[in-house]
Amino acid sequence: MVSRMFRLETEVDKARHNLLRTRLRDTNTAASPILRALRGTPGERELPLQVWALDPAGDLAGGLVGHTWTTWLHVIYLWVDERHRGSGLGSRLLAQAERVAREGRGCTAARLETWDFQAPEFYKKQGYEVVCVIPDYPPGITEYTLVKRFG
């Protein structure tokens, strides 16, 4: 049996971060024929997708930030100013992002995460289904992962 000594470090290191990401991508590509087939195609890259709602004065009333990757839309942030909540603006922002992802980028599904005090019921009304529940993430809060398959 060979004993190895390693030095473990906890510093933030951008160069190592990028090297690790590259090596993990290469390892995953070698292990998965699906990921291997993606390499070098347009679907391989994450493309930003953002939708903004501006009020008549040009101020931010709401917005959605996400990206598309392969055939998926990943919604990262969706926010509507308190003055405009209940107006349908959140639904419009989400629908526009889904439309761009579906029609412009060939996406067939969407995913997102939300906390219990945020909007799980809102997303369910938009056709999303809960696929994962993580209690106490962070402590005292439940996180939900939801997905929607485009029809």
PDB file of C-alpha atoms in Angstrom:
ATOM      1  CA  MET A   1       0.000   0.000   0.000  1.00  0.00           C
ATOM      2  CA  VAL A   2       1.358   3.391  -1.011  1.00  0.00           C
ATOM      3  CA  SER A   3       0.890   6.218   1.446  1.00  0.00           C
ATOM      4  CA  ARG A   4       0.660   9.699  -0.039  1.00  0.00           C
ATOM      5  CA  MET A   5       0.922  13.023   1.675  1.00  0.00           C
ATOM      6  CA  PHE A   6      -1.081  15.938   0.332  1.00  0.00           C
ATOM      7  CA  ARG A   7      -1.172  19.589   1.318  1.00  0.00           C
ATOM      8  CA  LEU A   8      -4.758  20.829   1.434  1.00  0.00           C
ATOM      9  CA  GLU A   9      -5.436  24.531   0.903  1.00  0.00           C
ATOM     10  CA  THR A  10      -8.634  26.546   1.205  1.00  0.00           C
ATOM     11  CA  GLU A  11      -7.606  29.699  -0.624  1.00  0.00           C
ATOM     12  CA  VAL A  12      -9.600  31.119  -3.528  1.00  0.00           C
ATOM     13  CA  ASP A  13      -7.534  30.587  -6.666  1.00  0.00           C
ATOM     14  CA  LYS A  14      -8.996  31.522 -10.045  1.00  0.00           C
ATOM     15  CA  ALA A  15      -6.327  29.686 -12.059  1.00  0.00           C
ATOM     16  CA  ARG A  16      -6.881  26.448 -10.121  1.00  0.00           C
ATOM     17  CA  HIS A  17     -10.635  26.966 -10.360  1.00  0.00           C
ATOM     18  CA  ASN A  18     -10.396  27.130 -14.160  1.00  0.00           C
ATOM     19  CA  LEU A  19      -8.008  24.174 -14.299  1.00  0.00           C
ATOM     20  CA  LEU A  20     -10.332  22.081 -12.134  1.00  0.00           C
ATOM     21  CA  ARG A  21     -13.344  23.001 -14.272  1.00  0.00           C
ATOM     22  CA  THR A  22     -11.448  22.033 -17.435  1.00  0.00           C
ATOM     23  CA  ARG A  23     -10.268  18.737 -15.986  1.00  0.00           C
ATOM     24  CA  LEU A  24     -13.745  17.865 -14.688  1.00  0.00           C
ATOM     25  CA  ARG A  25     -15.257  18.719 -18.101  1.00  0.00           C
ATOM     26  CA  ASP A  26     -12.676  16.481 -19.790  1.00  0.00           C
ATOM     27  CA  THR A  27     -13.320  13.622 -17.347  1.00  0.00           C
ATOM     28  CA  ASN A  28     -17.100  13.940 -17.792  1.00  0.00           C
ATOM     29  CA  THR A  29     -16.743  14.113 -21.577  1.00  0.00           C
ATOM     30  CA  ALA A  30     -14.686  10.915 -21.589  1.00  0.00           C
ATOM     31  CA  ALA A  31     -17.251   9.150 -19.386  1.00  0.00           C
ATOM     32  CA  SER A  32     -20.448  10.264 -21.165  1.00  0.00           C
ATOM     33  CA  PRO A  33     -21.207   9.739 -24.851  1.00  0.00           C
ATOM     34  CA  ILE A  34     -23.967  12.350 -24.556  1.00  0.00           C
ATOM     35  CA  LEU A  35     -21.593  15.030 -23.286  1.00  0.00           C
ATOM     36  CA  ARG A  36     -18.981  13.928 -25.823  1.00  0.00           C
ATOM     37  CA  ALA A  37     -21.508  14.481 -28.626  1.00  0.00           C
ATOM     38  CA  LEU A  38     -22.198  18.004 -27.296  1.00  0.00           C
ATOM     39  CA  ARG A  39     -18.554  19.118 -27.511  1.00  0.00           C
ATOM     40  CA  GLY A  40     -17.997  21.574 -30.322  1.00  0.00           C
ATOM     41  CA  THR A  41     -21.719  22.162 -30.914  1.00  0.00           C
ATOM     42  CA  PRO A  42     -23.668  25.368 -30.174  1.00  0.00           C
ATOM     43  CA  GLY A  43     -25.508  23.526 -27.375  1.00  0.00           C
ATOM     44  CA  GLU A  44     -22.270  23.091 -25.451  1.00  0.00           C
ATOM     45  CA  ARG A  45     -22.112  26.729 -24.338  1.00  0.00           C
ATOM     46  CA  GLU A  46     -24.297  28.472 -21.804  1.00  0.00           C
ATOM     47  CA  LEU A  47     -25.942  31.504 -23.397  1.00  0.00           C
ATOM     48  CA  PRO A  48     -27.239  34.296 -21.157  1.00  0.00           C
ATOM     49  CA  LEU A  49     -30.953  35.034 -21.337  1.00  0.00           C
ATOM     50  CA  GLN A  50     -32.319  38.181 -19.716  1.00  0.00           C
ATOM     51  CA  VAL A  51     -35.743  39.826 -19.839  1.00  0.00           C
ATOM     52  CA  TRP A  52     -36.300  43.298 -18.375  1.00  0.00           C
ATOM     53  CA  ALA A  53     -39.495  45.214 -17.574  1.00  0.00           C
ATOM     54  CA  LEU A  54     -39.131  48.973 -17.390  1.00  0.00           C
ATOM     55  CA  ASP A  55     -41.815  51.342 -16.154  1.00  0.00           C
ATOM     56  CA  PRO A  56     -42.751  54.504 -18.102  1.00  0.00           C
ATOM     57  CA  ALA A  57     -39.958  56.425 -16.343  1.00  0.00           C
ATOM     58  CA  GLY A  58     -37.429  53.812 -17.466  1.00  0.00           C
ATOM     59  CA  ASP A  59     -36.956  52.379 -13.968  1.00  0.00           C
ATOM     60  CA  LEU A  60     -36.620  48.653 -13.407  1.00  0.00           C
ATOM     61  CA  ALA A  61     -40.035  47.182 -12.595  1.00  0.00           C
ATOM     62  CA  GLY A  62     -38.910  43.555 -12.827  1.00  0.00           C
ATOM     63  CA  GLY A  63     -36.571  41.196 -14.537  1.00  0.00           C
ATOM     64  CA  LEU A  64     -35.474  37.670 -15.209  1.00  0.00           C
ATOM     65  CA  VAL A  65     -31.880  36.473 -15.439  1.00  0.00           C
ATOM     66  CA  GLY A  66     -30.977  33.017 -16.615  1.00  0.00           C
ATOM     67  CA  HIS A  67     -29.202  31.088 -19.301  1.00  0.00           C
ATOM     68  CA  THR A  68     -29.803  28.322 -21.788  1.00  0.00           C
ATOM     69  CA  TRP A  69     -27.641  25.232 -22.069  1.00  0.00           C
ATOM     70  CA  THR A  70     -28.265  22.295 -24.376  1.00  0.00           C
ATOM     71  CA  THR A  71     -32.064  22.108 -24.480  1.00  0.00           C
ATOM     72  CA  TRP A  72     -32.706  23.707 -21.089  1.00  0.00           C
ATOM     73  CA  LEU A  73     -33.575  27.159 -19.811  1.00  0.00           C
ATOM     74  CA  HIS A  74     -32.228  27.736 -16.299  1.00  0.00           C
ATOM     75  CA  VAL A  75     -33.951  30.629 -14.526  1.00  0.00           C
ATOM     76  CA  ILE A  76     -31.581  32.024 -11.911  1.00  0.00           C
ATOM     77  CA  TYR A  77     -33.404  35.190 -10.799  1.00  0.00           C
ATOM     78  CA  LEU A  78     -36.948  36.447 -11.267  1.00  0.00           C
ATOM     79  CA  TRP A  79     -37.920  39.591  -9.424  1.00  0.00           C
ATOM     80  CA  VAL A  80     -40.825  42.049  -9.616  1.00  0.00           C
ATOM     81  CA  ASP A  81     -40.876  45.358  -7.752  1.00  0.00           C
ATOM     82  CA  GLU A  82     -43.363  45.291  -4.894  1.00  0.00           C
ATOM     83  CA  ARG A  83     -45.463  48.024  -6.551  1.00  0.00           C
ATOM     84  CA  HIS A  84     -46.073  45.789  -9.555  1.00  0.00           C
ATOM     85  CA  ARG A  85     -46.650  42.437  -7.856  1.00  0.00           C
ATOM     86  CA  GLY A  86     -50.031  40.924  -8.612  1.00  0.00           C
ATOM     87  CA  SER A  87     -50.193  42.665 -11.997  1.00  0.00           C
ATOM     88  CA  GLY A  88     -49.152  39.596 -14.007  1.00  0.00           C
ATOM     89  CA  LEU A  89     -45.705  41.025 -14.711  1.00  0.00           C
ATOM     90  CA  GLY A  90     -43.890  37.994 -13.253  1.00  0.00           C
ATOM     91  CA  SER A  91     -45.910  35.671 -15.482  1.00  0.00           C
ATOM     92  CA  ARG A  92     -45.125  37.819 -18.513  1.00  0.00           C
ATOM     93  CA  LEU A  93     -41.395  37.875 -17.767  1.00  0.00           C
ATOM     94  CA  LEU A  94     -41.309  34.096 -17.336  1.00  0.00           C
ATOM     95  CA  ALA A  95     -43.409  33.481 -20.454  1.00  0.00           C
ATOM     96  CA  GLN A  96     -41.137  35.728 -22.540  1.00  0.00           C
ATOM     97  CA  ALA A  97     -38.009  33.916 -21.325  1.00  0.00           C
ATOM     98  CA  GLU A  98     -39.628  30.547 -22.077  1.00  0.00           C
ATOM     99  CA  ARG A  99     -40.648  31.767 -25.545  1.00  0.00           C
ATOM    100  CA  VAL A 100     -37.113  32.945 -26.377  1.00  0.00           C
ATOM    101  CA  ALA A 101     -35.656  29.687 -25.051  1.00  0.00           C
ATOM    102  CA  ARG A 102     -38.168  27.527 -26.929  1.00  0.00           C
ATOM    103  CA  GLU A 103     -38.469  29.365 -30.232  1.00  0.00           C
ATOM    104  CA  GLY A 104     -35.056  30.981 -30.515  1.00  0.00           C
ATOM    105  CA  ARG A 105     -32.817  28.410 -28.869  1.00  0.00           C
ATOM    106  CA  GLY A 106     -34.581  25.073 -29.261  1.00  0.00           C
ATOM    107  CA  CYS A 107     -35.115  24.469 -25.551  1.00  0.00           C
ATOM    108  CA  THR A 108     -37.557  21.771 -24.503  1.00  0.00           C
ATOM    109  CA  ALA A 109     -37.592  22.384 -20.747  1.00  0.00           C
ATOM    110  CA  ALA A 110     -36.873  24.857 -17.960  1.00  0.00           C
ATOM    111  CA  ARG A 111     -35.605  24.575 -14.409  1.00  0.00           C
ATOM    112  CA  LEU A 112     -35.300  26.883 -11.427  1.00  0.00           C
ATOM    113  CA  GLU A 113     -34.834  26.987  -7.690  1.00  0.00           C
ATOM    114  CA  THR A 114     -36.946  28.929  -5.199  1.00  0.00           C
ATOM    115  CA  TRP A 115     -37.378  29.078  -1.436  1.00  0.00           C
ATOM    116  CA  ASP A 116     -40.586  28.314   0.438  1.00  0.00           C
ATOM    117  CA  PHE A 117     -41.209  31.990   1.277  1.00  0.00           C
ATOM    118  CA  GLN A 118     -40.625  33.104  -2.299  1.00  0.00           C
ATOM    119  CA  ALA A 119     -42.735  31.681  -5.095  1.00  0.00           C
ATOM    120  CA  PRO A 120     -43.183  27.892  -5.327  1.00  0.00           C
ATOM    121  CA  GLU A 121     -46.941  28.290  -5.771  1.00  0.00           C
ATOM    122  CA  PHE A 122     -46.462  30.950  -8.451  1.00  0.00           C
ATOM    123  CA  TYR A 123     -44.249  28.597 -10.462  1.00  0.00           C
ATOM    124  CA  LYS A 124     -46.677  25.685 -10.043  1.00  0.00           C
ATOM    125  CA  LYS A 125     -49.403  27.911 -11.552  1.00  0.00           C
ATOM    126  CA  GLN A 126     -47.075  28.490 -14.523  1.00  0.00           C
ATOM    127  CA  GLY A 127     -46.871  24.725 -15.140  1.00  0.00           C
ATOM    128  CA  TYR A 128     -43.735  23.893 -13.156  1.00  0.00           C
ATOM    129  CA  GLU A 129     -43.473  20.697 -11.100  1.00  0.00           C
ATOM    130  CA  VAL A 130     -41.470  20.198  -7.923  1.00  0.00           C
ATOM    131  CA  VAL A 131     -38.720  17.617  -8.493  1.00  0.00           C
ATOM    132  CA  CYS A 132     -36.591  18.226  -5.405  1.00  0.00           C
ATOM    133  CA  VAL A 133     -37.169  19.551  -1.894  1.00  0.00           C
ATOM    134  CA  ILE A 134     -34.247  20.406   0.384  1.00  0.00           C
ATOM    135  CA  PRO A 135     -35.329  21.223   3.946  1.00  0.00           C
ATOM    136  CA  ASP A 136     -33.148  23.541   6.034  1.00  0.00           C
ATOM    137  CA  TYR A 137     -31.274  25.045   3.088  1.00  0.00           C
ATOM    138  CA  PRO A 138     -30.419  27.390   4.745  1.00  0.00           C
ATOM    139  CA  PRO A 139     -31.582  26.380   8.249  1.00  0.00           C
ATOM    140  CA  GLY A 140     -35.267  27.148   8.704  1.00  0.00           C
ATOM    141  CA  ILE A 141     -35.929  27.520   4.956  1.00  0.00           C
ATOM    142  CA  THR A 142     -36.899  24.915   2.367  1.00  0.00           C
ATOM    143  CA  GLU A 143     -35.525  25.097  -1.154  1.00  0.00           C
ATOM    144  CA  TYR A 144     -37.488  23.723  -4.104  1.00  0.00           C
ATOM    145  CA  THR A 145     -36.212  22.756  -7.520  1.00  0.00           C
ATOM    146  CA  LEU A 146     -38.935  22.894 -10.167  1.00  0.00           C
ATOM    147  CA  VAL A 147     -38.983  21.916 -13.835  1.00  0.00           C
ATOM    148  CA  LYS A 148     -41.313  22.491 -16.744  1.00  0.00           C
ATOM    149  CA  ARG A 149     -41.354  20.540 -19.987  1.00  0.00           C
ATOM    150  CA  PHE A 150     -42.420  22.656 -22.935  1.00  0.00           C
ATOM    151  CA  GLY A 151     -45.287  21.093 -24.878  1.00  0.00           C
TER     152      GLY A 151
END
